[in-house]
Coordinates of C-alpha atoms in Angstrom, one line a residue:
M1 CA 102.0 91.2 107.8
T2 CA 105.5 89.9 106.8
Q3 CA 104.0 86.5 106.3
T4 CA 101.7 88.0 103.6
L5 CA 104.5 90.0 102.0
I6 CA 106.7 86.9 101.8
G7 CA 103.8 84.9 100.2
Q8 CA 103.1 87.6 97.7
K9 CA 106.8 87.8 96.8
L10 CA 107.1 84.0 96.4
R11 CA 104.1 84.1 94.0
A12 CA 105.6 86.9 92.0
C13 CA 108.9 85.1 91.8
R14 CA 107.3 81.8 90.8
R15 CA 105.3 83.5 88.0
E16 CA 108.4 85.3 86.8
C17 CA 110.1 81.9 86.5
G18 CA 107.2 80.6 84.5
M19 CA 106.3 77.9 87.0
T20 CA 103.0 76.6 88.3
Q21 CA 102.5 75.8 91.9
E22 CA 102.6 72.2 90.9
N23 CA 106.0 72.6 89.1
L24 CA 107.5 74.4 92.1
A25 CA 106.2 71.9 94.6
E26 CA 107.6 69.0 92.6
K27 CA 111.0 70.6 92.2
A28 CA 111.1 71.6 95.9
G29 CA 109.8 68.3 97.2
L30 CA 106.7 69.9 98.7
H31 CA 102.9 69.6 98.3
P32 CA 101.2 72.0 95.8
T33 CA 98.5 72.8 98.4
Y34 CA 101.2 73.9 100.8
I35 CA 102.6 76.3 98.1
G36 CA 99.2 77.9 97.7
Q37 CA 98.8 78.3 101.4
V38 CA 102.2 80.0 101.7
E39 CA 101.5 82.3 98.8
R40 CA 98.2 83.4 100.4
G41 CA 100.0 84.0 103.7
E42 CA 98.1 81.2 105.5
K43 CA 101.2 79.2 106.5
N44 CA 104.5 80.2 108.1
L45 CA 107.6 78.8 106.5
T46 CA 110.8 77.8 108.0
V47 CA 114.1 79.2 106.6
S48 CA 115.0 75.7 105.3
T49 CA 111.6 75.4 103.5
L50 CA 112.1 78.9 102.0
E51 CA 115.6 77.9 100.9
K52 CA 114.1 74.8 99.1
L53 CA 111.6 77.0 97.3
L54 CA 114.1 79.5 96.3
D55 CA 116.6 76.9 95.2
A56 CA 113.9 75.4 93.0
M57 CA 113.5 78.8 91.3
G58 CA 117.3 79.5 91.2
L59 CA 117.1 82.4 93.6
S60 CA 119.2 83.3 96.7
L61 CA 117.9 84.3 100.1
A62 CA 119.7 87.7 99.8
D63 CA 118.0 88.4 96.5
F64 CA 114.6 87.4 97.8
F65 CA 114.8 89.5 100.9
A66 CA 116.1 92.6 99.1
F67 CA 112.5 93.7 98.5
L68 CA 111.6 94.0 102.2
P69 CA 111.7 97.6 103.5
R70 CA 114.1 98.1 106.4
Q71 CA 112.3 98.6 109.7
K72 CA 113.6 100.5 112.7
P73 CA 114.5 98.2 115.7
A74 CA 112.0 98.2 118.5
A75 CA 112.7 100.7 121.3
D76 CA 113.3 97.9 123.8
Y77 CA 116.2 96.5 121.9
P78 CA 119.7 97.9 122.6

């Protein structure tokens, strides 16, 4: 589920920046097909790849993740 939320947020950020998938891919050094797969929640990203994408859009990790709702820790964690 988080994978889908991240993809949706990336797409929204990209569109707000006025970029196409091709523009973002070129600026981040990635393939446009990969950008589409991430936005649809089909691919997992690493933190370093997410940073590349956000840097290409002029965003920080903190700003990007501010949209995610806080979840309670699992009961088995101290």
